[in-house]
Coordinates of C-alpha atoms in Angstrom, one line a residue:
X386 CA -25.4 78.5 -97.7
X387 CA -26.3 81.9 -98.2
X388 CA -23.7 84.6 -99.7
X389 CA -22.6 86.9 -97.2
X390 CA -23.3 90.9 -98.5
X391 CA -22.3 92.8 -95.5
X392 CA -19.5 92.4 -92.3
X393 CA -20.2 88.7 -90.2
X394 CA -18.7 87.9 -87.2
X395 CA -17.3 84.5 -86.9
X396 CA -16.6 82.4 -84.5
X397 CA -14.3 79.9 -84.6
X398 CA -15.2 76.4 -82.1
X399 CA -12.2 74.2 -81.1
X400 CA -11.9 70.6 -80.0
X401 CA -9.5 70.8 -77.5
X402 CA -7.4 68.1 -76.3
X403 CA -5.7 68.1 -73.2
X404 CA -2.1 66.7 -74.1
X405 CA -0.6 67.8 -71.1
X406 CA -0.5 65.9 -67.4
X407 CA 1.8 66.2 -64.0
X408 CA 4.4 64.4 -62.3
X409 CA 4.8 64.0 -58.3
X410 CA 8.1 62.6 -57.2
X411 CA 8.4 61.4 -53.8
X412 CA 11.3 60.9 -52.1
X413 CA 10.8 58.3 -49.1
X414 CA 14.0 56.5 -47.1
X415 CA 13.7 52.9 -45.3
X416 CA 16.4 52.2 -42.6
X417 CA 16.6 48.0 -41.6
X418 CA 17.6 49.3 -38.4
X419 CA 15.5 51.6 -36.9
X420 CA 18.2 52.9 -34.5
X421 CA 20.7 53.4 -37.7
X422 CA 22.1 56.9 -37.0
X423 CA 22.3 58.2 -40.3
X424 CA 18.2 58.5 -39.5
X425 CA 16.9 62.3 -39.6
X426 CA 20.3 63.1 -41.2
X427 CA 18.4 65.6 -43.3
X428 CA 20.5 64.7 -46.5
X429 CA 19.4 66.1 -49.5
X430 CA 19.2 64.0 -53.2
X431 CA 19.0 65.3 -56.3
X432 CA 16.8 63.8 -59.4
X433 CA 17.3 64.9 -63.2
X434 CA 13.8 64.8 -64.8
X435 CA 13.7 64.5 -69.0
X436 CA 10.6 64.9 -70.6
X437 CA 10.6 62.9 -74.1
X438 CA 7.9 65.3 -75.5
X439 CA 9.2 68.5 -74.0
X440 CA 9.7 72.0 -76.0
X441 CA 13.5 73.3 -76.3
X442 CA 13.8 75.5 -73.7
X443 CA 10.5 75.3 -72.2
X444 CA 10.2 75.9 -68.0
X445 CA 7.3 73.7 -66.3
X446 CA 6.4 75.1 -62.7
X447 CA 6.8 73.0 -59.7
X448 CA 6.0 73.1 -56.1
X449 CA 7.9 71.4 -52.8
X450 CA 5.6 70.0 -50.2
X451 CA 6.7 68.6 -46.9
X452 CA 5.3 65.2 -45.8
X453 CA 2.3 66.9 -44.2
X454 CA 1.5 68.2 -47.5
X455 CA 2.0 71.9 -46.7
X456 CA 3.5 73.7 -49.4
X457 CA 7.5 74.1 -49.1
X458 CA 8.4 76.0 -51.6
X459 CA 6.5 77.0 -54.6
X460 CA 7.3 78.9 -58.0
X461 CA 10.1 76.8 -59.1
X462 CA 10.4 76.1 -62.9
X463 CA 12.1 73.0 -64.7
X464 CA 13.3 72.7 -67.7
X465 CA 13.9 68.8 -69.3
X466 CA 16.8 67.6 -68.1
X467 CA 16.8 69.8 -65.4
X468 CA 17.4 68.9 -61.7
X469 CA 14.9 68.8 -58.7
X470 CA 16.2 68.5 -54.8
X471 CA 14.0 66.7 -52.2
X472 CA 14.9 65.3 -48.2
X473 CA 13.2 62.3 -47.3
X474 CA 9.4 62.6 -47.2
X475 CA 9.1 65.6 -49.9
X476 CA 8.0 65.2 -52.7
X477 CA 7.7 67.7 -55.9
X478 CA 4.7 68.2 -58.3
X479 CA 5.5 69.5 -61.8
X480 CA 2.0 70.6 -63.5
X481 CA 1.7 71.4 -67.6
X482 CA 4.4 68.7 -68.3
X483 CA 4.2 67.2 -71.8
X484 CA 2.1 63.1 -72.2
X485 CA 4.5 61.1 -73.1
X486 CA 7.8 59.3 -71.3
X487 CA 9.5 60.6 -68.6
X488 CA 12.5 59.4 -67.2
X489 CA 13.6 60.3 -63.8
X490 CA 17.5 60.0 -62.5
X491 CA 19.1 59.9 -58.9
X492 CA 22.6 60.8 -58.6
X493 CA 24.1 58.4 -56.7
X494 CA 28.0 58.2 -55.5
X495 CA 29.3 55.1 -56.0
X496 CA 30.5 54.9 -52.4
X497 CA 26.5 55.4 -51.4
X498 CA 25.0 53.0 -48.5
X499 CA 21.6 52.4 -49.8
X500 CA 20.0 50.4 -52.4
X501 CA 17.8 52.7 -54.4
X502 CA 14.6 51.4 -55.9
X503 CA 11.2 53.3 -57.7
X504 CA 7.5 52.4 -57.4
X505 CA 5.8 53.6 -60.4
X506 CA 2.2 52.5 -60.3
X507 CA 2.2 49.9 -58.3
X508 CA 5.3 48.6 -60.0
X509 CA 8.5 48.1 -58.4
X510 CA 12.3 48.4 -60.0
X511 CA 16.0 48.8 -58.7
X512 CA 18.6 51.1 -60.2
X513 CA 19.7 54.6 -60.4
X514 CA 16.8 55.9 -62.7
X515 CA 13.2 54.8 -64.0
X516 CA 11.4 55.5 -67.3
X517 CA 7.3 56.1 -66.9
X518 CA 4.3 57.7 -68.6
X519 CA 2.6 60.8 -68.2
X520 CA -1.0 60.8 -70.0
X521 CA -3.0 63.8 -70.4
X522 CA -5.4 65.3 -68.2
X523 CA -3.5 63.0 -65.2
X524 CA -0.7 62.6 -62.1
X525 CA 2.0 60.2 -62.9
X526 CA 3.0 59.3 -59.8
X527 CA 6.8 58.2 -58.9
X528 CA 8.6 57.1 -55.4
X529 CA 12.1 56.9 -55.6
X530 CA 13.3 55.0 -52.2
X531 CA 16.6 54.5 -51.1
X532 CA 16.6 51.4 -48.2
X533 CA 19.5 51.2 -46.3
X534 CA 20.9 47.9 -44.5
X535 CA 22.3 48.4 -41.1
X536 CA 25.7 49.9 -40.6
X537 CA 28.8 46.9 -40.8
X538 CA 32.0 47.5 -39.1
X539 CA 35.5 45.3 -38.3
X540 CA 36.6 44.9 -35.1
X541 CA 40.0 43.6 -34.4
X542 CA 41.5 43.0 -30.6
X543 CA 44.8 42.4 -30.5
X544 CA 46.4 40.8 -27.4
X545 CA 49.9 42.0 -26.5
X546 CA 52.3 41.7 -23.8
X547 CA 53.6 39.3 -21.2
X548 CA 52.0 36.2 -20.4
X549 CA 52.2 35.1 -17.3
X550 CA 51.6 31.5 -15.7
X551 CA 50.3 31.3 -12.4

């Protein structure tokens, strides 16, 4: 290489790795009997999202979309261990989060009347929260469903009074 003598400019080149990806949840709602009423209630549920690789303090935007994909809501922000709300049929994409495991929570009241299960990539498990992967440059994808079996209730007749004999 020759010797520099006089003022250069430099340019540095970087490889760049993407190391960052986005996460839709979904919230979706199956009723065994399609007249249940608690149907179109309009409830709201709330999910805790932890990113393992996340920065202290660090806010990752999110938008809302209905279930015809218009845009709800937009410039929300997140930080890990931070909570997102979502009715049946919306679902929430967080962009810039960090690769690595995610794990996603549903607060659910012990008196609750569904069974709540996630689909994560074709995969499906039960439980209150679900652990998956978010890779770089792509959408992790989770469904959070809550199914809920037709409404039970006692009924009792008592028979009082006279009895007559005819």
């Amino acid at each position: 290489l020759p010797a520099i003598t006089e003022n250069v400019v430099l340019y540095a080149i970087w490889n760049h790795t993407q190391t960052s990806g986005s996460l839709k949840l979904q919230k979706a709602e199956i009723f065994e009997d399609v007249n249940d009423e608690r149907k179109d209630d309009g409830a709201s549920y709330t999910f805790t999202v932890t990113f393992a690789n996340a920065e202290a303090g660090k806010s990752y935007p999110y938008t809302i979309y209905n279930s015809d994909n218009t845009a709800k809501s937009a410039d929300n922000s997140l930080v890990s261990g931070g909570t997102i709300v979502l009715k049946a049929g919306e679902y929430a994409v967080v962009n810039n989060v960090p690769g690595g495991s995610v794990t996603v929570s549903e607060r659910v009241a012990e008196d609750s009347e569904f069974d709540v299960s996630w689909n994560v990539a074709g995969s499906k498990t039960e439980g209150s929260a679900v652990t998956a992967t978010v890779t770089a440059g792509n959408q992790t994808e989770i469904v959070c469903v809550n199914t809920y079996s037709p409404l039970v209730s006692d009924l009792t007749i008592n028979n009082t009074g006279a009895q007559t004999n005819l």
